[in-house]
Tab-separated table of C-alpha atoms in Angstrom:
chain	number	residue	atom	x	y	z
Y	20	UNK	CA	0.000	0.000	0.000
Y	21	UNK	CA	1.362	3.424	-0.917
Y	22	UNK	CA	2.053	6.117	1.631
Y	23	UNK	CA	-0.773	8.220	0.178
Y	24	UNK	CA	-3.214	5.344	0.659
Y	25	UNK	CA	-2.031	4.838	4.234
Y	26	UNK	CA	-2.527	8.528	5.017
Y	27	UNK	CA	-6.138	8.154	3.823
Y	28	UNK	CA	-6.745	5.569	6.550
Y	29	UNK	CA	-6.043	8.095	9.314
Y	30	UNK	CA	-9.172	9.578	10.909
Y	31	UNK	CA	-9.440	13.353	11.097
Y	32	UNK	CA	-9.085	15.371	14.277
Y	33	UNK	CA	-12.804	16.235	14.256
Y	34	UNK	CA	-13.880	12.600	13.820
Y	35	UNK	CA	-11.783	11.594	16.808
Y	36	UNK	CA	-12.867	14.474	19.051
Y	37	UNK	CA	-16.557	14.014	18.274
Y	38	UNK	CA	-16.501	10.295	18.999
Y	39	UNK	CA	-18.336	9.313	22.193
Y	40	UNK	CA	-15.274	7.557	23.616
Y	41	UNK	CA	-13.424	10.880	23.829
Y	42	UNK	CA	-16.082	12.745	25.774
Y	43	UNK	CA	-14.983	11.547	29.256
Y	44	UNK	CA	-11.391	12.536	28.467
Y	45	UNK	CA	-12.485	15.945	27.211
Y	46	UNK	CA	-14.588	16.431	30.333
Y	47	UNK	CA	-11.641	15.487	32.578
Y	48	UNK	CA	-8.742	17.231	30.838
Y	49	UNK	CA	-10.388	19.881	28.624
Y	50	UNK	CA	-10.990	19.988	24.865
Y	51	UNK	CA	-7.950	22.124	24.118
Y	52	UNK	CA	-5.545	19.712	25.802
Y	53	UNK	CA	-7.104	16.585	24.245
Y	54	UNK	CA	-7.073	18.267	20.812
Y	55	UNK	CA	-3.348	18.962	21.188
Y	56	UNK	CA	-2.739	15.357	22.225
Y	57	UNK	CA	-4.755	14.018	19.261
Y	58	UNK	CA	-2.727	16.127	16.841
Y	59	UNK	CA	0.509	14.908	18.391
Y	60	UNK	CA	-0.554	11.271	17.968
Y	61	UNK	CA	-1.619	11.887	14.365
Y	62	UNK	CA	1.744	13.522	13.667
Y	63	UNK	CA	3.476	10.460	15.123
Y	64	UNK	CA	1.350	8.211	12.885
Y	65	UNK	CA	2.286	10.236	9.794
Y	66	UNK	CA	5.974	9.986	10.713
Y	67	UNK	CA	5.644	6.189	10.946
Y	68	UNK	CA	3.967	6.088	7.516
Y	69	UNK	CA	6.687	8.302	6.034
Y	70	UNK	CA	9.616	6.451	7.559
Y	71	UNK	CA	8.366	2.821	7.587
Y	72	UNK	CA	5.691	2.782	4.872
Y	73	UNK	CA	3.146	1.361	7.297
Y	74	UNK	CA	0.647	2.406	9.941
Y	75	UNK	CA	1.837	2.413	13.551
Y	76	UNK	CA	1.134	-0.847	15.347
Y	77	UNK	CA	-1.523	0.684	17.580
Y	78	UNK	CA	-3.606	1.629	14.487
Y	79	UNK	CA	-3.274	-1.718	12.685
Y	80	UNK	CA	-6.407	-3.797	12.096
Y	81	UNK	CA	-6.065	-7.569	11.911
Y	82	UNK	CA	-8.662	-7.968	9.188
Y	83	UNK	CA	-9.670	-4.937	7.166
Y	84	UNK	CA	-9.514	-6.133	3.530
Y	85	UNK	CA	-13.255	-6.625	3.341
Y	86	UNK	CA	-14.105	-3.285	4.953
Y	87	UNK	CA	-14.779	-0.105	3.075
Y	88	UNK	CA	-12.439	2.789	3.713
Y	89	UNK	CA	-15.102	4.627	5.743
Y	90	UNK	CA	-15.629	1.527	7.908
Y	91	UNK	CA	-11.890	1.150	8.398
Y	92	UNK	CA	-11.685	4.756	9.589
Y	93	UNK	CA	-14.448	4.139	12.122
Y	94	UNK	CA	-12.701	1.014	13.348
Y	95	UNK	CA	-9.460	2.932	13.663
Y	96	UNK	CA	-11.185	5.632	15.709
Y	97	UNK	CA	-11.797	2.943	18.329
Y	98	UNK	CA	-8.121	1.942	18.212
Y	99	UNK	CA	-7.118	5.579	18.350
Y	100	UNK	CA	-9.436	6.205	21.299
Y	101	UNK	CA	-7.889	3.362	23.273
Y	102	UNK	CA	-4.382	4.646	22.571
Y	103	UNK	CA	-5.427	8.196	23.450
Y	104	UNK	CA	-6.799	7.009	26.792
Y	105	UNK	CA	-3.503	5.218	27.460
Y	106	UNK	CA	-1.638	8.428	26.618
Y	107	UNK	CA	-3.536	10.312	29.334
Y	108	UNK	CA	-2.569	7.841	32.090
Y	109	UNK	CA	0.497	9.872	33.171
Y	110	UNK	CA	-1.772	12.918	33.532
Y	111	UNK	CA	-4.247	10.964	35.656
Y	112	UNK	CA	-1.490	9.798	37.982
Y	113	UNK	CA	0.199	13.140	38.550
Y	114	UNK	CA	0.132	15.001	41.837
Y	115	UNK	CA	-1.392	13.879	45.097
Y	116	UNK	CA	-3.701	10.877	45.273
Y	117	UNK	CA	-5.581	9.364	48.134
Y	118	UNK	CA	-3.984	6.150	49.401
Y	119	UNK	CA	-4.456	3.641	52.191
Y	120	UNK	CA	-1.391	3.977	54.420
Y	121	UNK	CA	-1.041	0.460	55.821
Y	122	UNK	CA	2.745	0.596	56.180
Y	123	UNK	CA	2.651	0.508	59.981
Y	124	UNK	CA	4.023	4.066	60.204
Y	125	UNK	CA	1.098	6.254	61.263
Y	126	UNK	CA	2.731	9.667	60.754
Y	127	UNK	CA	4.346	8.787	57.426
Y	128	UNK	CA	6.124	11.849	56.009
Y	129	UNK	CA	5.897	10.588	52.417
Y	130	UNK	CA	2.182	9.873	52.803
Y	131	UNK	CA	1.117	13.192	54.324
Y	132	UNK	CA	1.646	12.723	58.087
Y	133	UNK	CA	-1.392	13.448	60.260
Y	134	UNK	CA	-4.966	13.231	59.010
Y	135	UNK	CA	-7.036	16.316	59.683
Y	136	UNK	CA	-9.969	16.423	62.078
Y	137	UNK	CA	-13.413	17.088	60.620
Y	138	UNK	CA	-13.451	20.445	62.407
Y	139	UNK	CA	-10.237	21.438	60.613
Y	140	UNK	CA	-11.566	20.295	57.236
Y	141	UNK	CA	-14.718	22.352	57.743
Y	142	UNK	CA	-12.707	25.418	58.796
Y	143	UNK	CA	-10.476	25.202	55.720
Y	144	UNK	CA	-13.508	24.862	53.453
Y	145	UNK	CA	-15.035	27.997	54.959
Y	146	UNK	CA	-11.988	30.211	54.390
Y	147	UNK	CA	-11.520	28.806	50.886
Y	148	UNK	CA	-15.102	29.637	49.936
Y	149	UNK	CA	-15.580	33.029	51.612
Y	150	UNK	CA	-13.557	36.129	52.597
Y	151	UNK	CA	-12.171	35.850	56.118
Y	152	UNK	CA	-10.601	37.979	58.837
Y	153	UNK	CA	-7.094	36.709	58.017
Y	154	UNK	CA	-5.402	40.011	58.862
Y	155	UNK	CA	-8.356	42.135	59.946
Y	156	UNK	CA	-9.419	43.100	63.461
Y	157	UNK	CA	-13.183	43.391	63.793
Y	158	UNK	CA	-12.783	45.060	67.194
Y	159	UNK	CA	-10.526	47.816	65.896
Y	160	UNK	CA	-11.905	47.979	62.364
Y	161	UNK	CA	-8.453	47.901	60.812
Y	162	UNK	CA	-5.605	45.634	59.884
Y	163	UNK	CA	-4.695	42.976	62.455
Y	164	UNK	CA	-2.059	40.227	62.657
Y	165	UNK	CA	-2.582	36.796	61.129
Y	166	UNK	CA	-0.917	34.999	64.071
Y	167	UNK	CA	-2.991	36.717	66.758
Y	168	UNK	CA	-5.860	34.241	67.182
Y	169	UNK	CA	-3.632	31.181	67.395
Y	170	UNK	CA	-1.205	32.978	69.693
Y	171	UNK	CA	-4.068	33.603	72.118
Y	172	UNK	CA	-5.086	29.938	71.929
Y	173	UNK	CA	-1.543	28.797	72.705
Y	174	UNK	CA	-1.256	31.239	75.598
Y	175	UNK	CA	-4.237	29.502	77.180
Y	176	UNK	CA	-3.237	25.933	76.269
Y	177	UNK	CA	0.496	25.889	77.051
Y	178	UNK	CA	1.089	29.063	79.056
Y	179	UNK	CA	3.368	30.924	76.628
Y	180	UNK	CA	3.532	34.723	76.488
Y	181	UNK	CA	3.205	34.864	72.697
Y	182	UNK	CA	3.556	32.710	69.599
Y	183	UNK	CA	4.673	32.954	65.979
Y	184	UNK	CA	3.531	30.714	63.102
Y	185	UNK	CA	5.518	29.684	60.025
Y	186	UNK	CA	5.116	26.981	57.398
Y	187	UNK	CA	7.028	24.132	59.119
Y	188	UNK	CA	9.385	23.441	62.008
Y	189	UNK	CA	12.493	23.727	59.830
Y	190	UNK	CA	11.373	27.254	58.971
Y	191	UNK	CA	10.795	27.919	62.667
Y	192	UNK	CA	14.382	26.954	63.514
Y	193	UNK	CA	15.711	29.056	60.630
Y	194	UNK	CA	13.697	32.089	61.714
Y	195	UNK	CA	14.767	31.839	65.373
Y	196	UNK	CA	18.445	31.622	64.451
Y	197	UNK	CA	18.348	34.316	61.760
Y	198	UNK	CA	16.431	36.737	63.999
Y	199	UNK	CA	18.345	36.261	67.236
Y	200	UNK	CA	21.842	35.076	66.298
Y	201	UNK	CA	22.859	36.418	62.898
Y	202	UNK	CA	26.614	37.036	62.912
Y	203	UNK	CA	26.951	35.514	66.389
Y	204	UNK	CA	27.554	32.151	68.045
Y	205	UNK	CA	25.040	29.482	69.025
Y	206	UNK	CA	26.125	26.756	71.448
Y	207	UNK	CA	24.759	23.235	70.867
Y	208	UNK	CA	25.670	19.847	72.298
Y	209	UNK	CA	27.558	17.681	69.795
Y	210	UNK	CA	25.109	14.847	70.463
Y	211	UNK	CA	22.183	17.012	69.289
Y	212	UNK	CA	23.473	17.983	65.824
Y	213	UNK	CA	20.810	15.894	64.147
Y	214	UNK	CA	19.849	15.296	60.547
Y	215	UNK	CA	16.184	14.726	59.787
Y	216	UNK	CA	14.363	13.903	56.546
Y	217	UNK	CA	15.498	15.466	53.298
Y	218	UNK	CA	19.080	15.931	54.569
Y	219	UNK	CA	17.968	18.778	56.849
Y	220	UNK	CA	20.899	19.235	59.230
Y	221	UNK	CA	21.140	21.631	62.156
Y	222	UNK	CA	24.680	22.842	61.201
Y	223	UNK	CA	23.490	23.610	57.651
Y	224	UNK	CA	20.527	25.610	58.932
Y	225	UNK	CA	22.847	27.605	61.175
Y	226	UNK	CA	25.026	28.548	58.215
Y	227	UNK	CA	21.958	29.642	56.249
Y	228	UNK	CA	20.830	31.737	59.206
Y	229	UNK	CA	24.218	33.482	59.302
Y	230	UNK	CA	25.251	32.282	62.743
Y	231	UNK	CA	28.248	30.285	63.907
Y	232	UNK	CA	27.869	26.834	65.427
Y	233	UNK	CA	29.810	26.134	68.611
Y	234	UNK	CA	29.818	22.407	69.423
Y	235	UNK	CA	30.280	21.359	73.022
Y	236	UNK	CA	30.632	18.026	74.786
Y	237	UNK	CA	31.056	14.633	73.183
Y	238	UNK	CA	28.624	12.626	71.065
Y	239	UNK	CA	27.355	10.638	74.032
Y	240	UNK	CA	28.063	12.913	77.005
Y	241	UNK	CA	27.657	16.647	77.487
Y	242	UNK	CA	27.902	18.440	80.837
Y	243	UNK	CA	26.752	21.858	82.065
Y	244	UNK	CA	30.354	23.035	82.364
Y	245	UNK	CA	30.801	22.414	78.614
Y	246	UNK	CA	28.206	25.084	77.869
Y	247	UNK	CA	29.525	27.379	80.600
Y	248	UNK	CA	33.097	27.285	79.293
Y	249	UNK	CA	31.978	28.032	75.732
Y	250	UNK	CA	30.000	31.201	76.541
Y	251	UNK	CA	31.676	34.474	75.540
Y	252	UNK	CA	30.733	38.012	74.544
Y	253	UNK	CA	29.737	36.801	71.046
Y	254	UNK	CA	27.324	34.109	72.276
Y	255	UNK	CA	23.762	34.814	71.158
Y	256	UNK	CA	21.928	31.625	72.148
Y	257	UNK	CA	22.122	28.332	73.976
Y	258	UNK	CA	20.220	25.735	71.964
Y	259	UNK	CA	18.648	22.388	72.793
Y	260	UNK	CA	17.632	20.029	69.974
Y	261	UNK	CA	15.336	17.119	70.734
Y	262	UNK	CA	16.874	14.010	69.138
Y	263	UNK	CA	13.503	12.892	67.879
Y	264	UNK	CA	14.671	10.508	65.161
Y	265	UNK	CA	17.381	8.560	67.010
Y	266	UNK	CA	18.548	7.748	70.532
Y	267	UNK	CA	21.994	7.245	72.053
Y	268	UNK	CA	22.022	4.557	74.734
Y	269	UNK	CA	24.612	3.292	77.172
Y	270	UNK	CA	27.220	5.585	78.758
Y	271	UNK	CA	25.405	8.873	78.213
Y	272	UNK	CA	24.825	12.226	79.868
Y	273	UNK	CA	22.852	15.283	78.802
Y	274	UNK	CA	22.023	18.621	80.354
Y	275	UNK	CA	18.346	19.112	81.157
Y	276	UNK	CA	16.370	22.117	79.977
Y	277	UNK	CA	15.970	23.376	83.553
Y	278	UNK	CA	19.734	23.251	84.166
Y	279	UNK	CA	20.552	24.969	80.894
Y	280	UNK	CA	17.937	27.674	81.483
Y	281	UNK	CA	19.408	28.423	84.926
Y	282	UNK	CA	22.795	28.876	83.264
Y	283	UNK	CA	21.255	31.040	80.542
Y	284	UNK	CA	19.629	33.335	83.089
Y	285	UNK	CA	22.856	33.643	85.066
Y	286	UNK	CA	24.839	34.505	81.919
Y	287	UNK	CA	22.008	36.540	80.334
Y	288	UNK	CA	21.915	34.317	77.249
Y	289	UNK	CA	18.523	33.184	75.875
Y	290	UNK	CA	17.851	29.452	75.580
Y	291	UNK	CA	15.865	28.066	72.654
Y	292	UNK	CA	14.663	24.529	71.936
Y	293	UNK	CA	13.891	22.715	68.705
Y	294	UNK	CA	11.374	20.207	70.051
Y	295	UNK	CA	10.323	18.701	66.737
Y	296	UNK	CA	7.147	16.647	67.094
Y	297	UNK	CA	5.533	18.599	69.927
Y	298	UNK	CA	2.719	16.746	71.696
Y	299	UNK	CA	0.408	18.992	73.737
Y	300	UNK	CA	-0.821	16.089	75.884
Y	301	UNK	CA	0.846	13.385	77.928
Y	302	UNK	CA	0.617	10.318	75.703
Y	303	UNK	CA	1.277	8.022	78.666
Y	304	UNK	CA	-2.370	8.393	79.767
Y	305	UNK	CA	-3.306	6.421	76.628
Y	306	UNK	CA	-0.730	3.715	77.184
Y	307	UNK	CA	1.692	5.261	74.701
Y	308	UNK	CA	5.314	6.241	75.399
Y	309	UNK	CA	5.725	9.785	76.712
Y	310	UNK	CA	7.050	12.523	74.442
Y	311	UNK	CA	8.365	15.935	75.626
Y	312	UNK	CA	5.691	18.638	75.694
Y	313	UNK	CA	6.244	22.350	74.910
Y	314	UNK	CA	4.459	23.507	78.080
Y	315	UNK	CA	6.966	21.555	80.164
Y	316	UNK	CA	9.825	23.232	78.279
Y	317	UNK	CA	8.367	26.651	78.990
Y	318	UNK	CA	7.899	25.789	82.662
Y	319	UNK	CA	11.579	24.806	82.795
Y	320	UNK	CA	12.463	28.302	81.602
Y	321	UNK	CA	13.028	27.852	77.840
Y	322	UNK	CA	12.742	31.261	76.185
Y	323	UNK	CA	11.512	29.927	72.818
Y	324	UNK	CA	10.397	26.443	71.815
Y	325	UNK	CA	9.515	25.348	68.281
Y	326	UNK	CA	7.502	22.303	67.200
Y	327	UNK	CA	5.497	20.908	64.288
Y	328	UNK	CA	1.787	21.143	63.641
Y	329	UNK	CA	1.390	17.990	61.561
Y	330	UNK	CA	2.988	15.371	63.820
Y	331	UNK	CA	1.699	14.467	67.280
Y	332	UNK	CA	-0.323	17.671	67.430
Y	333	UNK	CA	-2.522	16.179	64.681
Y	334	UNK	CA	-2.980	19.358	62.632
Y	335	UNK	CA	-1.703	20.806	59.342
Y	336	UNK	CA	1.924	21.324	58.373
Y	337	UNK	CA	3.122	24.333	60.352
Y	338	UNK	CA	5.999	25.490	62.500
Y	339	UNK	CA	4.934	26.843	65.894
Y	340	UNK	CA	7.261	29.037	67.955
Y	341	UNK	CA	6.097	29.794	71.488
Y	342	UNK	CA	7.728	31.702	74.327
Y	343	UNK	CA	8.790	35.162	75.517
Y	344	UNK	CA	6.909	38.045	73.945
Y	345	UNK	CA	9.977	40.262	73.405
Y	346	UNK	CA	11.699	37.518	71.416
Y	347	UNK	CA	8.553	36.675	69.442
Y	348	UNK	CA	8.333	40.363	68.553
Y	349	UNK	CA	11.796	40.204	67.003
Y	350	UNK	CA	10.795	37.175	64.962
Y	351	UNK	CA	7.620	38.847	63.707
Y	352	UNK	CA	9.590	41.825	62.381
Y	353	UNK	CA	12.325	39.847	60.659
Y	354	UNK	CA	12.157	39.946	56.812
Y	355	UNK	CA	12.132	36.138	56.665
Y	356	UNK	CA	8.829	36.000	58.531
Y	357	UNK	CA	6.844	37.174	55.503
Y	358	UNK	CA	8.523	34.587	53.293
Y	359	UNK	CA	7.826	31.812	55.809
Y	360	UNK	CA	4.358	32.787	57.023
Y	361	UNK	CA	1.344	30.464	56.912
Y	362	UNK	CA	-1.553	30.924	54.515
Y	363	UNK	CA	-5.199	31.258	55.561
Y	364	UNK	CA	-5.990	27.557	55.053
Y	365	UNK	CA	-3.145	26.400	57.296
Y	366	UNK	CA	-4.112	28.888	59.984
Y	367	UNK	CA	-7.782	27.886	59.803
Y	368	UNK	CA	-6.945	24.186	60.156
Y	369	UNK	CA	-4.504	24.823	62.994
Y	370	UNK	CA	-6.951	27.028	64.905
Y	371	UNK	CA	-9.693	24.396	64.593
Y	372	UNK	CA	-7.302	21.640	65.709
Y	373	UNK	CA	-6.148	23.597	68.746
Y	374	UNK	CA	-9.767	24.212	69.708
Y	375	UNK	CA	-10.166	20.450	70.102
Y	376	UNK	CA	-7.565	20.518	72.872
Y	377	UNK	CA	-9.989	22.541	75.022
Y	378	UNK	CA	-11.857	19.228	75.436
Y	379	UNK	CA	-9.043	16.721	76.049
Y	380	UNK	CA	-11.490	14.015	77.085
Y	381	UNK	CA	-12.829	13.921	73.504
Y	382	UNK	CA	-9.470	13.948	71.714
Y	383	UNK	CA	-9.261	10.180	71.044
Y	384	UNK	CA	-12.534	10.489	69.105
Y	385	UNK	CA	-12.059	13.922	67.518
Y	386	UNK	CA	-8.387	13.739	66.496
Y	387	UNK	CA	-7.791	11.108	63.763
Y	388	UNK	CA	-4.091	10.653	64.545
Y	389	UNK	CA	-4.723	9.990	68.232
Y	390	UNK	CA	-7.659	7.750	67.337
Y	391	UNK	CA	-5.403	5.545	65.213
Y	392	UNK	CA	-2.661	5.431	67.839
Y	393	UNK	CA	-5.049	4.418	70.620
Y	394	UNK	CA	-7.190	1.763	68.878
Y	395	UNK	CA	-7.229	-1.434	70.926
Y	396	UNK	CA	-5.711	-4.666	69.663
Y	397	UNK	CA	-9.085	-6.381	70.041
Y	398	UNK	CA	-10.680	-3.796	67.767
Y	399	UNK	CA	-7.931	-4.251	65.174
Y	400	UNK	CA	-8.200	-8.039	65.361
Y	401	UNK	CA	-11.972	-7.923	64.790
Y	402	UNK	CA	-11.394	-5.610	61.836
Y	403	UNK	CA	-8.836	-7.999	60.375
Y	404	UNK	CA	-11.167	-10.986	60.680
Y	405	UNK	CA	-13.887	-9.055	58.831
Y	406	UNK	CA	-11.487	-8.197	56.011
Y	407	UNK	CA	-9.879	-11.623	55.462
Y	408	UNK	CA	-12.662	-12.960	53.156
Y	409	UNK	CA	-12.407	-9.895	50.883
Y	410	UNK	CA	-8.624	-10.224	50.727
Y	411	UNK	CA	-8.811	-13.941	50.002
Y	412	UNK	CA	-11.295	-13.290	47.219
Y	413	UNK	CA	-8.738	-10.942	45.667
Y	414	UNK	CA	-5.722	-13.261	45.803
Y	415	UNK	CA	-7.515	-16.590	45.273
Y	416	UNK	CA	-5.418	-19.713	45.695
Y	417	UNK	CA	-2.187	-17.873	44.955
Y	418	UNK	CA	-1.720	-16.373	48.442
Y	419	UNK	CA	-2.815	-17.196	51.980
Y	420	UNK	CA	-4.247	-14.362	54.083
Y	421	UNK	CA	-4.030	-14.402	57.890
Y	422	UNK	CA	-4.469	-11.938	60.745
Y	423	UNK	CA	-1.240	-11.636	62.725
Y	424	UNK	CA	0.208	-9.488	65.532
Y	425	UNK	CA	2.600	-6.866	64.197
Y	426	UNK	CA	4.695	-3.918	65.314
Y	427	UNK	CA	4.373	-0.386	63.980
Y	428	UNK	CA	5.646	3.053	64.869
Y	429	UNK	CA	4.368	6.576	65.308
Y	430	UNK	CA	6.755	7.953	62.671
Y	431	UNK	CA	8.002	11.396	61.590
Y	432	UNK	CA	10.755	11.366	64.180
Y	433	UNK	CA	8.474	10.772	67.157
Y	434	UNK	CA	9.676	8.159	69.683
Y	435	UNK	CA	12.254	6.539	67.357
Y	436	UNK	CA	13.068	3.541	69.549
Y	437	UNK	CA	9.490	2.791	70.593
Y	438	UNK	CA	7.232	0.457	68.659
Y	439	UNK	CA	3.454	0.185	68.692
Y	440	UNK	CA	1.745	-3.147	69.054
Y	441	UNK	CA	-0.635	-3.628	66.181
Y	442	UNK	CA	-2.444	-6.178	64.026
Y	443	UNK	CA	-1.905	-6.795	60.328
Y	444	UNK	CA	-3.318	-8.655	57.367
Y	445	UNK	CA	-0.456	-10.905	56.211
Y	446	UNK	CA	-0.185	-12.354	52.711
Y	447	UNK	CA	2.021	-15.415	52.129
Y	448	UNK	CA	2.804	-16.915	48.724
Y	449	UNK	CA	1.477	-20.400	47.984
Y	450	UNK	CA	4.596	-21.448	46.094
Y	451	UNK	CA	3.070	-24.650	44.774
Y	452	UNK	CA	0.123	-22.756	43.297
Y	453	UNK	CA	1.665	-19.737	41.560
Y	454	UNK	CA	4.714	-18.024	40.198
Y	455	UNK	CA	3.394	-14.678	41.447
Y	456	UNK	CA	5.608	-12.930	44.017
Y	457	UNK	CA	4.919	-10.598	46.921
Y	458	UNK	CA	6.209	-7.747	44.739
Y	459	UNK	CA	3.579	-8.650	42.131
Y	460	UNK	CA	0.915	-8.487	44.839
Y	461	UNK	CA	2.242	-5.154	46.124
Y	462	UNK	CA	2.061	-3.788	42.567
Y	463	UNK	CA	-1.527	-4.998	42.244
Y	464	UNK	CA	-2.560	-3.388	45.537
Y	465	UNK	CA	-0.968	-0.098	44.465
Y	466	UNK	CA	-2.607	-0.123	41.019
Y	467	UNK	CA	-6.172	0.665	42.030
Y	468	UNK	CA	-8.121	3.886	42.137
Y	469	UNK	CA	-7.097	4.219	45.796
Y	470	UNK	CA	-3.649	2.590	46.055
Y	471	UNK	CA	-3.106	0.288	49.042
Y	472	UNK	CA	0.434	0.617	50.379
Y	473	UNK	CA	1.852	-1.943	52.777
Y	474	UNK	CA	5.328	-3.342	53.393
Y	475	UNK	CA	7.146	-6.567	52.603
Y	476	UNK	CA	8.971	-8.059	55.571
Y	477	UNK	CA	10.067	-11.587	56.536
Y	478	UNK	CA	8.637	-13.172	53.353
Y	479	UNK	CA	5.180	-11.716	53.915
Y	480	UNK	CA	3.297	-8.651	52.729
Y	481	UNK	CA	1.924	-6.826	55.783
Y	482	UNK	CA	-1.040	-4.429	55.816
Y	483	UNK	CA	-1.078	-2.739	59.221
Y	484	UNK	CA	-4.682	-2.207	60.260
Y	485	UNK	CA	-4.022	0.889	62.396
Y	486	UNK	CA	-3.924	2.850	59.143
Y	487	UNK	CA	-7.442	2.009	57.965
Y	488	UNK	CA	-9.761	4.935	58.564
Y	489	UNK	CA	-12.591	4.064	56.136
Y	490	UNK	CA	-13.369	0.339	56.243
Y	491	UNK	CA	-16.071	0.347	53.558
Y	492	UNK	CA	-13.869	2.255	51.117
Y	493	UNK	CA	-11.152	-0.332	51.694
Y	494	UNK	CA	-13.550	-3.208	51.029
Y	495	UNK	CA	-14.764	-1.506	47.844
Y	496	UNK	CA	-11.171	-1.083	46.680
Y	497	UNK	CA	-10.446	-4.789	47.264
Y	498	UNK	CA	-13.538	-5.685	45.226
Y	499	UNK	CA	-12.450	-3.409	42.385
Y	500	UNK	CA	-8.980	-4.948	42.352
Y	501	UNK	CA	-10.513	-8.445	42.354
Y	502	UNK	CA	-12.490	-7.558	39.217
Y	503	UNK	CA	-9.396	-6.185	37.508
Y	504	UNK	CA	-7.391	-9.258	38.439
Y	505	UNK	CA	-10.147	-11.525	37.108
Y	506	UNK	CA	-10.274	-9.635	33.806
Y	507	UNK	CA	-6.504	-9.868	33.498
Y	508	UNK	CA	-6.671	-13.629	34.008
Y	509	UNK	CA	-9.429	-13.954	31.395
Y	510	UNK	CA	-7.412	-11.909	28.909
Y	511	UNK	CA	-4.378	-14.091	29.538
Y	512	UNK	CA	-6.412	-17.269	29.127
Y	513	UNK	CA	-7.919	-16.035	25.853
Y	514	UNK	CA	-4.497	-15.087	24.535
Y	515	UNK	CA	-3.095	-18.512	25.410
Y	516	UNK	CA	-6.105	-20.228	23.819
Y	517	UNK	CA	-5.642	-18.331	20.579
């Protein structure tokens, strides 16, 4: 067939766009974008005809000799539509997608950390939909300060004099150092020079803030005299860093916040603390390991303490700095503050989350993160038993599904050496029944509309049940995957039969 005859078999742009199969794509991605994509695919088809004297494989019909040219074009529209839909898959998978986090790490940084309370979701929706008093004082009828409302909440909840809000805790540390110690020295214990996710290191942040790090003590032992001997006329701050993502054990010694604050007052040097996760309640009352609380730091005399909003606090990503009003004032007037400030949606979610702490007795029900952390093993076991039949229906005879005790963790640098007892759905390969692997199963679970993400460990795929927040959605996703798997098996059987 000549090249000219092959070109005649290509459907036009209008025929493709007007076909019913394209309407969902046009509705999802817009006519202009789909039109551009159609033209690109037609150009690729023409290049194949020019260079290879044939239609591209994805437009080839098995039997078309007996069809009229118009019928062949209609048949090729169907082929084209399928290929066009495949070409949009990367667009459909871009950006953030809802997933089931069943990894066993509740506050998983890569999967969004804490889930927001319904009150926070409602508050964010309100400020997205309507104008709000972000920086307006109704009492004074003029411009106000965007941090004011949350500062007043924190004054009541943790007893600070004032507070400053930025977009995460790393920004909070940067702002404290840049505002209070630029061009001067900051003394930190060598054992607290931590690195957290994304290669964020305390020494690097100090350099960016324009201050000089002074290391004292040894990796495992630091004494009060180490700080005392390092203080000079160029010392701007004494700094404590909570080692939230690791722990040194054995022959160790560290200076407490109360001891360091007493030294700071005697030498007239402010003391700041990078607390990290920042729980506002004592987790021990729920049978969980205790984590340092900002109110305790302030009671010990810390001048400024910073912590995250989206870890144990259970709110949105934010960096919270609480402490002495004169120091907060300096932070608020530093040029970096505007670059690092929170937007109205973050502030709305954080304010709504903090309001929940006025009723601590309801927190295990109202705060999704705390609810997950405090679910009983009996509850998780019952959940697992309900889900086993749906899981077994998905994997058939190829895998065995059981409910087993497991260990998880809080995550995001909180309580690094502590593990949470949990319960998991465990999938084991029936080696005599299939050549499928656990990796194949993990790929299948992650391929659905709502990907299910677990972990492979000790020759089993584990789905930690602490992470399930919507049981019926999970069951529906398993059913959808079972249908897809069944269709794939039918397609494979038909191909083998042919």
